[in-house]
PDB file of C-alpha atoms and ligand atoms in Angstrom:
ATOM      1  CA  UNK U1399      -8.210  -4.283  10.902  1.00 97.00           C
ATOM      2  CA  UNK U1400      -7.771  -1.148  12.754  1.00 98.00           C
ATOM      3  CA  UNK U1401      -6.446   2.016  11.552  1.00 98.00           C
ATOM      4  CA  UNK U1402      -4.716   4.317  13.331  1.00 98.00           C
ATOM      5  CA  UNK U1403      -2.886   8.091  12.719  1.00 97.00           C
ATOM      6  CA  UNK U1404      -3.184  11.374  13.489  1.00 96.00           C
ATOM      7  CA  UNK U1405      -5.828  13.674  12.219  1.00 95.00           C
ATOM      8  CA  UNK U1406      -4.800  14.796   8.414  1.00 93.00           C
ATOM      9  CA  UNK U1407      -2.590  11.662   8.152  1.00 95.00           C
ATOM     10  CA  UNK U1408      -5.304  10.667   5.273  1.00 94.00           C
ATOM     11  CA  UNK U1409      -6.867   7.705   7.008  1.00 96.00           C
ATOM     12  CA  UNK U1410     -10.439   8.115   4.991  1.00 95.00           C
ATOM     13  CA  UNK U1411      -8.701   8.416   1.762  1.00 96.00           C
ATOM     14  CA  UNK U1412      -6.979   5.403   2.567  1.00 98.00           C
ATOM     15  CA  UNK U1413      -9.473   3.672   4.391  1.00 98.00           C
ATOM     16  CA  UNK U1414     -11.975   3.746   1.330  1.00 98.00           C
ATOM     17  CA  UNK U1415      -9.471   2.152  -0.934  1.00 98.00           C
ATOM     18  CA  UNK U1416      -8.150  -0.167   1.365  1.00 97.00           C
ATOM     19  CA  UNK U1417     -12.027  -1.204   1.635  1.00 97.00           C
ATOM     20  CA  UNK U1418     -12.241  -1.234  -2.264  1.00 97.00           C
ATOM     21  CA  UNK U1419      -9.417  -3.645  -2.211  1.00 95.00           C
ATOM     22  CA  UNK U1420      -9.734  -5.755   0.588  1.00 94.00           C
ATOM     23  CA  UNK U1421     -13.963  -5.814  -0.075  1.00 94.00           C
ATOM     24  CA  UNK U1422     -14.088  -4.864   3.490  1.00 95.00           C
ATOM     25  CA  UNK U1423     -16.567  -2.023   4.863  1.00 97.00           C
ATOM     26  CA  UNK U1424     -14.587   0.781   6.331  1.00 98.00           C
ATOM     27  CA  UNK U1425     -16.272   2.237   9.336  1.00 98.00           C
ATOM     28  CA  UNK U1426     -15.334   5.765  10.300  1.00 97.00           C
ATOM     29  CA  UNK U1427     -16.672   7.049  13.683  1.00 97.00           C
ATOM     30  CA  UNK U1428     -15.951  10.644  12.780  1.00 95.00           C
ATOM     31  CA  UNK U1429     -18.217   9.632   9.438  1.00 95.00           C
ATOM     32  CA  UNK U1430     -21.076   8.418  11.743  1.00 95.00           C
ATOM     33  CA  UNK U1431     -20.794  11.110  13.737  1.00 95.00           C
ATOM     34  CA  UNK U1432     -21.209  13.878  10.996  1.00 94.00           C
ATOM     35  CA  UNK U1433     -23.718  12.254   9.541  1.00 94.00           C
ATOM     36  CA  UNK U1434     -26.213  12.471  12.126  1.00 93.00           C
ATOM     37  CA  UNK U1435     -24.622  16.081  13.005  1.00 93.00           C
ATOM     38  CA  UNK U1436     -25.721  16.969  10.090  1.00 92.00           C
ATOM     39  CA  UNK U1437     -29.051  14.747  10.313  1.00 93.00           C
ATOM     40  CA  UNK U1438     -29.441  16.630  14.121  1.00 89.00           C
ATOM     41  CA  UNK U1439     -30.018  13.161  15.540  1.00 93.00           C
ATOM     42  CA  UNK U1440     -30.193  12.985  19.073  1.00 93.00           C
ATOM     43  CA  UNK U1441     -26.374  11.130  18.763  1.00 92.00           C
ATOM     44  CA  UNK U1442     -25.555  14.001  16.574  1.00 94.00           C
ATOM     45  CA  UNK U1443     -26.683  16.380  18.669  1.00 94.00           C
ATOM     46  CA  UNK U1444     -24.756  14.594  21.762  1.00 93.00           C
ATOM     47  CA  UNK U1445     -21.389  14.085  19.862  1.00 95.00           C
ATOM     48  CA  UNK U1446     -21.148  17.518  18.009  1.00 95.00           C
ATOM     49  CA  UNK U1447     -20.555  19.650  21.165  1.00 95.00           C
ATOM     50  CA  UNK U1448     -17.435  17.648  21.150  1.00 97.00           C
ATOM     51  CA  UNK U1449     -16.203  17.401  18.010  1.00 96.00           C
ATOM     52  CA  UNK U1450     -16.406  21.080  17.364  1.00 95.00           C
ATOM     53  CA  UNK U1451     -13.546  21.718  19.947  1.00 95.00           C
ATOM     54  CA  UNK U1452     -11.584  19.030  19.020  1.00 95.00           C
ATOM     55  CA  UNK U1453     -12.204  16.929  22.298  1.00 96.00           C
ATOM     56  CA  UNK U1454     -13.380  13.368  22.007  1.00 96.00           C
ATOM     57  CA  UNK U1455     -17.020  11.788  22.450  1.00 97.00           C
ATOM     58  CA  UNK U1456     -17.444  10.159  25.654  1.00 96.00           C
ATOM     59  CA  UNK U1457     -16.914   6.304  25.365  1.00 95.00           C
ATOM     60  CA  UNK U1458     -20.431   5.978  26.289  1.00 92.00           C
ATOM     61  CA  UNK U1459     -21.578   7.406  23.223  1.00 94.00           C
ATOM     62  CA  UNK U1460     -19.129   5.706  21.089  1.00 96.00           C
ATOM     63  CA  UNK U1461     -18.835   2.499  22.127  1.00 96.00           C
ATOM     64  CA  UNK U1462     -22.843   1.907  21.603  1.00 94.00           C
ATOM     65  CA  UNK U1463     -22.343   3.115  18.537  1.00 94.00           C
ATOM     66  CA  UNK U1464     -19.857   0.847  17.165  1.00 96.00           C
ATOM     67  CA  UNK U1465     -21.124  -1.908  18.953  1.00 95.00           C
ATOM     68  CA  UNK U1466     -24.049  -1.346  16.613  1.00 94.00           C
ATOM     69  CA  UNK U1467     -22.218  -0.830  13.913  1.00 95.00           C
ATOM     70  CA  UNK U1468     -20.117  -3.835  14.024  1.00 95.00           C
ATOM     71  CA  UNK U1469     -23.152  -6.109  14.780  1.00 93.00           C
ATOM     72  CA  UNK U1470     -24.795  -5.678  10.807  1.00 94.00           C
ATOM     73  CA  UNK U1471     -24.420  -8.093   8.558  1.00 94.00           C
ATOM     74  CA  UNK U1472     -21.360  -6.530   6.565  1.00 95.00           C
ATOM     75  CA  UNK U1473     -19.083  -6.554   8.994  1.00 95.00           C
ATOM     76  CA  UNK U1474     -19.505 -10.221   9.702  1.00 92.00           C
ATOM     77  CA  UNK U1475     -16.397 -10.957   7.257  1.00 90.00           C
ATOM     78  CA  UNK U1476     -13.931  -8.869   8.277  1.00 93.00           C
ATOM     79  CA  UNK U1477     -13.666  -4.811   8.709  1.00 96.00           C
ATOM     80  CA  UNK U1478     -12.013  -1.363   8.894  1.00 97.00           C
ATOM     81  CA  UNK U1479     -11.929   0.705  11.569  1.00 98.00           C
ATOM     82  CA  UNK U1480     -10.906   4.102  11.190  1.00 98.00           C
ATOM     83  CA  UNK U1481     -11.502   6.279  13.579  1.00 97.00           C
ATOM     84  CA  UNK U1482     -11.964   3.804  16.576  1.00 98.00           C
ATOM     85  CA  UNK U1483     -10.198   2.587  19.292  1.00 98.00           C
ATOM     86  CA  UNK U1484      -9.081   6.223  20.012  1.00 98.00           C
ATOM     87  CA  UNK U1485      -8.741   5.645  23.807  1.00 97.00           C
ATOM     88  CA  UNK U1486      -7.166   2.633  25.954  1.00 97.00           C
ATOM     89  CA  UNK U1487     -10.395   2.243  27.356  1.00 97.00           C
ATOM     90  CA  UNK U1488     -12.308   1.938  24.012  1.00 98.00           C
ATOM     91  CA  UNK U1489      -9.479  -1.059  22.786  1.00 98.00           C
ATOM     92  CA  UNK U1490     -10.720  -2.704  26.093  1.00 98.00           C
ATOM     93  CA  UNK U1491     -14.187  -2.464  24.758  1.00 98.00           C
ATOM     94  CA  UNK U1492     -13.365  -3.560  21.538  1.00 98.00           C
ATOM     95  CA  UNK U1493     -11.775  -6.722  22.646  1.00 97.00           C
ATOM     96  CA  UNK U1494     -14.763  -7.479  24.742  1.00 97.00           C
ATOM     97  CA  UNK U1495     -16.563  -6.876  21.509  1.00 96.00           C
ATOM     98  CA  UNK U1496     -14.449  -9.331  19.088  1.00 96.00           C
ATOM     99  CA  UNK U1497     -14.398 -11.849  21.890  1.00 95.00           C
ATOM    100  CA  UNK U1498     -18.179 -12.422  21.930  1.00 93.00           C
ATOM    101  CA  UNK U1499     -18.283 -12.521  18.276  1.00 89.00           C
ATOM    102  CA  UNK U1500     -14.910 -14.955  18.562  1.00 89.00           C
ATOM    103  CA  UNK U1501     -13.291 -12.261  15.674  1.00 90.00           C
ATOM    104  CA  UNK U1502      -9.913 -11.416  16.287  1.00 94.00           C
ATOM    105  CA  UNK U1503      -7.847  -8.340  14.751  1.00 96.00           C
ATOM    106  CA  UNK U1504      -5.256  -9.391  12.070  1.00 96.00           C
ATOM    107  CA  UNK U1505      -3.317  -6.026  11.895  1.00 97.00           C
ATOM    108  CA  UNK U1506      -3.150  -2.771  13.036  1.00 98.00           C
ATOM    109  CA  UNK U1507      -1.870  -0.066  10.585  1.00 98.00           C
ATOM    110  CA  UNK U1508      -0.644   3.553  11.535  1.00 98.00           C
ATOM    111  CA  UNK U1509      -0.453   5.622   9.017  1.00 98.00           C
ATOM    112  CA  UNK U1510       2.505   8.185  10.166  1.00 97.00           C
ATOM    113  CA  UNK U1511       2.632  12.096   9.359  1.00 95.00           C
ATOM    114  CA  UNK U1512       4.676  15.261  11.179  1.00 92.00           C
ATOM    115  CA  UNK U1513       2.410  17.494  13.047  1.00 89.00           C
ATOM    116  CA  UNK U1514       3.593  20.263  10.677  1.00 90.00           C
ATOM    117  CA  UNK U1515       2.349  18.213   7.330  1.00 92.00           C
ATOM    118  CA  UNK U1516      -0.512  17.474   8.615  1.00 94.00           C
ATOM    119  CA  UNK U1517      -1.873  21.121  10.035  1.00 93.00           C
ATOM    120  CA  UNK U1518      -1.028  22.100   6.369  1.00 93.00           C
ATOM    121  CA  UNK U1519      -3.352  19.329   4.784  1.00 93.00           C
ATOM    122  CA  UNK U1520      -6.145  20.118   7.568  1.00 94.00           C
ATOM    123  CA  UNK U1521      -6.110  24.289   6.496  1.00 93.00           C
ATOM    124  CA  UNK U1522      -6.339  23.110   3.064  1.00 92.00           C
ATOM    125  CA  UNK U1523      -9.353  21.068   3.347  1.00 91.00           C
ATOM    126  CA  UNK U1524     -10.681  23.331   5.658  1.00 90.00           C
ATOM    127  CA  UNK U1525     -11.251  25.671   2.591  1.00 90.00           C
ATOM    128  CA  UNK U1526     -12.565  22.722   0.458  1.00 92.00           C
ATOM    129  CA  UNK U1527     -14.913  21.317   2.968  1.00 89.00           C
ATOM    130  CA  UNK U1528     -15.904  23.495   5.963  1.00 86.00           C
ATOM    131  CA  UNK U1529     -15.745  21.050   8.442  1.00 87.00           C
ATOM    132  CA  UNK U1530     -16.715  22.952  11.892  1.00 87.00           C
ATOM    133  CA  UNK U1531     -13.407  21.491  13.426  1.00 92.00           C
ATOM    134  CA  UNK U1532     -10.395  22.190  10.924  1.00 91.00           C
ATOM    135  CA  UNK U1533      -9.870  26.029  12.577  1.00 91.00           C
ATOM    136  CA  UNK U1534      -6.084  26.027  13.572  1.00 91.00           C
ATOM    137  CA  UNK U1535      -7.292  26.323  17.094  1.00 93.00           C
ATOM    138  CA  UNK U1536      -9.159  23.502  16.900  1.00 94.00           C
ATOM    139  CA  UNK U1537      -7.177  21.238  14.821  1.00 94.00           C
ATOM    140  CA  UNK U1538      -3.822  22.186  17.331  1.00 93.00           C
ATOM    141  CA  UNK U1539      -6.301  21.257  19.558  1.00 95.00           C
ATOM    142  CA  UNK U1540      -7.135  17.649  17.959  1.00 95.00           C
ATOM    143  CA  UNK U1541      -3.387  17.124  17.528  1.00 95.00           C
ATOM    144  CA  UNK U1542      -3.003  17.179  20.869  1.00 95.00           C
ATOM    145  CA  UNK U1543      -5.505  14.809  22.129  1.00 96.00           C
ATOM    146  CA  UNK U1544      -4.257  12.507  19.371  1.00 96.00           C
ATOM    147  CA  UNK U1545      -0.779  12.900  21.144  1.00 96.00           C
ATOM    148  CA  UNK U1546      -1.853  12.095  24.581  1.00 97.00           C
ATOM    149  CA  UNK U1547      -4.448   9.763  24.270  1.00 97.00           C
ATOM    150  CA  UNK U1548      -4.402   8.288  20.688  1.00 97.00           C
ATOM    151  CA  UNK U1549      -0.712   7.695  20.220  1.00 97.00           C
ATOM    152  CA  UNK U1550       0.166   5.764  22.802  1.00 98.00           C
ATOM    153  CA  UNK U1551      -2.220   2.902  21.274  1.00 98.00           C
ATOM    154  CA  UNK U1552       1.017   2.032  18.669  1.00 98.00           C
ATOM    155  CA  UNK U1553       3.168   0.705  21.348  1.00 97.00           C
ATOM    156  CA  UNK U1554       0.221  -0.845  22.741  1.00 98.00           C
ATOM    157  CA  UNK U1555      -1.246  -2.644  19.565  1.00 98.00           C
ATOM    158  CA  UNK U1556       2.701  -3.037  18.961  1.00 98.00           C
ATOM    159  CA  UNK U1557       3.329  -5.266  22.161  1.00 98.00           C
ATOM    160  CA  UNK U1558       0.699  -7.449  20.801  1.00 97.00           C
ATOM    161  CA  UNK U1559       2.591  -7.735  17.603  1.00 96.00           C
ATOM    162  CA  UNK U1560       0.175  -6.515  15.387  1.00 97.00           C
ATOM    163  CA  UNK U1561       1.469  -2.959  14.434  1.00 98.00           C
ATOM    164  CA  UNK U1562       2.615  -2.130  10.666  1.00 98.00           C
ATOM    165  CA  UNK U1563       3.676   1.308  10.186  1.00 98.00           C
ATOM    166  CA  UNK U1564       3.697   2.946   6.598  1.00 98.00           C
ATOM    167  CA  UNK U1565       4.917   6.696   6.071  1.00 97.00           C
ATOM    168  CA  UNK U1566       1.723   8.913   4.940  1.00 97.00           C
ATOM    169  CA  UNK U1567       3.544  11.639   3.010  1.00 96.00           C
ATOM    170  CA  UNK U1568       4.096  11.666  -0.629  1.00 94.00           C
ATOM    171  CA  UNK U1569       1.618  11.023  -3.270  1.00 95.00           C
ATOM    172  CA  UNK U1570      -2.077   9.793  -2.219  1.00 96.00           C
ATOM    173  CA  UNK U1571      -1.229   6.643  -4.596  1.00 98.00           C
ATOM    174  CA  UNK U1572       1.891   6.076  -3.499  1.00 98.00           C
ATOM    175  CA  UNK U1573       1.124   6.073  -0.334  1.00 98.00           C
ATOM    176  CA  UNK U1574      -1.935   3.089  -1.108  1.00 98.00           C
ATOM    177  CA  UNK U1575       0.325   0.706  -2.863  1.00 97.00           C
ATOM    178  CA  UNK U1576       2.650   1.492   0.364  1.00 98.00           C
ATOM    179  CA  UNK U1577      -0.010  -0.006   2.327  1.00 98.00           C
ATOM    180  CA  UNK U1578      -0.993  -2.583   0.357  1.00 96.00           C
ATOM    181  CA  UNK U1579       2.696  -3.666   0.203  1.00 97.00           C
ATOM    182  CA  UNK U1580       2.519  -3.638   3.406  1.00 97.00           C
ATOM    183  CA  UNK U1581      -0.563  -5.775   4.380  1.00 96.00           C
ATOM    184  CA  UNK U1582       0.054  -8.082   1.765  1.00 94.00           C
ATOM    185  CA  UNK U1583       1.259 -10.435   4.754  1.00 92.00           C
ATOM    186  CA  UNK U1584      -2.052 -10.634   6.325  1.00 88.00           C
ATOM    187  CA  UNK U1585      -4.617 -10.280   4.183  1.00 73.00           C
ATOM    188  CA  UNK U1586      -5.545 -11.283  -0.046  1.00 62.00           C
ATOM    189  CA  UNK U1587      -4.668  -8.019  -1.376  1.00 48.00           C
TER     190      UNK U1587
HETATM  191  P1  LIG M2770      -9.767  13.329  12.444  1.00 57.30           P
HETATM  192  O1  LIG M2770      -9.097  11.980  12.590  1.00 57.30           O
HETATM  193  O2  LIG M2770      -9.335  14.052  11.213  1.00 57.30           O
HETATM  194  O3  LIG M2770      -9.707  14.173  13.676  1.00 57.30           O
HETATM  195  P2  LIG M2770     -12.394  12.067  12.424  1.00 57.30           P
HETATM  196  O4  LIG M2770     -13.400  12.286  11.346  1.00 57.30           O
HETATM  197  O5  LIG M2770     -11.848  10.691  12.560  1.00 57.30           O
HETATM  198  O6  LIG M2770     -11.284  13.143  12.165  1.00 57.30           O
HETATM  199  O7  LIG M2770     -13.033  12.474  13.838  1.00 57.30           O
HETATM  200  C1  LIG M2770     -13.610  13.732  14.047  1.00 57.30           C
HETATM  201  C2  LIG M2770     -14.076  13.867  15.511  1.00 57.30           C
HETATM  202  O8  LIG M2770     -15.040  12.833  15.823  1.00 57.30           O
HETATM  203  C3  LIG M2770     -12.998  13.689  16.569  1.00 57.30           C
HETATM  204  O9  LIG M2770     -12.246  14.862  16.780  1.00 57.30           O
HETATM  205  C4  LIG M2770     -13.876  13.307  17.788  1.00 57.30           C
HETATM  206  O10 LIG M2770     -14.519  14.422  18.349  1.00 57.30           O
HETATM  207  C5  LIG M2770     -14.945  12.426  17.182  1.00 57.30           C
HETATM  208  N1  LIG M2770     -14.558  10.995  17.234  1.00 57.30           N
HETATM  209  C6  LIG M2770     -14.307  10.189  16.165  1.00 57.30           C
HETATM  210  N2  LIG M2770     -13.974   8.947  16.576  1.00 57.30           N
HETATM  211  C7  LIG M2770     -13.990   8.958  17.944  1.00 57.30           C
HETATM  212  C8  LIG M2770     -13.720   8.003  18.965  1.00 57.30           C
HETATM  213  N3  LIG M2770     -13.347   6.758  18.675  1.00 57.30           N
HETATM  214  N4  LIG M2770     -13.847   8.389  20.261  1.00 57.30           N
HETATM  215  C9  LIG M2770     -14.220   9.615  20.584  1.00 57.30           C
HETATM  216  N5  LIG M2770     -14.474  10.577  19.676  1.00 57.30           N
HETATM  217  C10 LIG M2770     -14.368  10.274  18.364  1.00 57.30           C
END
């Protein structure tokens, strides 16, 4: 499954307990990313003059790295994506990845916030976790990217009849057993 929402919208939280549930890896690209940021990896090194103004990493970068990602053994029954396809062109590549594995993706779920919740949650963590990219400048900044390029993948994913939309504000558990009522359809939750 792919998950999809704008930055603040509490996909990690989410993702790690869908993954609990489901006993699914979630794979984060902004994880991967920080990680060797912080490591100074040459893919680090590459995706952090990005990430620190709140633009995307090329699809070069990224698509290699999920590619990789998705090849290890854990992913072989079933996944979570969070983070990735950001871009029409990386859904592209990830169909061209699923088809050579002959996977397929059972549902796509957007987790939906206002651009005014969400700035508030990203300040706040901003003071609990210095991440180099939750400045208001920045994060305005991330918002809208998400807008332009991100959003638009709904409709997409949509036409293809695997959207599923559940409301991200409210209570962090509330908002889990929302999504788990949710893909109770399409998965053994
Ligand atoms: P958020 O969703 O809160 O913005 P993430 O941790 O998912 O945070 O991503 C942080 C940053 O990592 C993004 O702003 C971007 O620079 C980079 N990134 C993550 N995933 C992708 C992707 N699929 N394509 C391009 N860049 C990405």
């Amino acid at each position: 499954m792919v998950l999809l929402g704008p930055p603040g919208a509490g996909k990690g939280t989410q993702a790690a307990r869908i993954s609990e549930r489901l006993s699914i890896p979630a794979i984060s690209t902004g994880d991967i990313f920080r990680a060797n940021a912080s490591g100074a990896t040459e893919l680090g090194k590459q995706a952090k003059q990005y990430m620190d103004k709140g633009e995307y990493v090329p699809d070069s970068v990224t698509n290699a790295m999920v590619k990789e990602r998705l090849a290890a053994a854990d992913a072989a029954q079933g996944f979570l994506l969070d983070g990735y396809p950001r871009t029409e062109s990386q859904v592209h590549e990830l169909d061209a990845m699923l088809a050579e594995t002959g996977l397929a993706l059972d549902v796509v779920l957007e987790i939906t916030a206002d651009a005014e919740a969400v700035v508030a949650r990203l300040l706040k963590r901003a003071t609990e976790q210095n991440r180099a990219d939750d400045t208001e400048p920045v994060i305005r900044r991330r918002l809208e990217v998400y807008a332009e390029q991100t959003e638009p993948l709904a409709s997409l994913y949509g036409s293809r009849g695997l959207l599923v939309r559940v409301d991200g504000i409210g209570d962090v558990d509330e908002v889990t057993e929302r999504i788990m009522t949710a893909l109770a359809p399409y998965a053994a939750v």
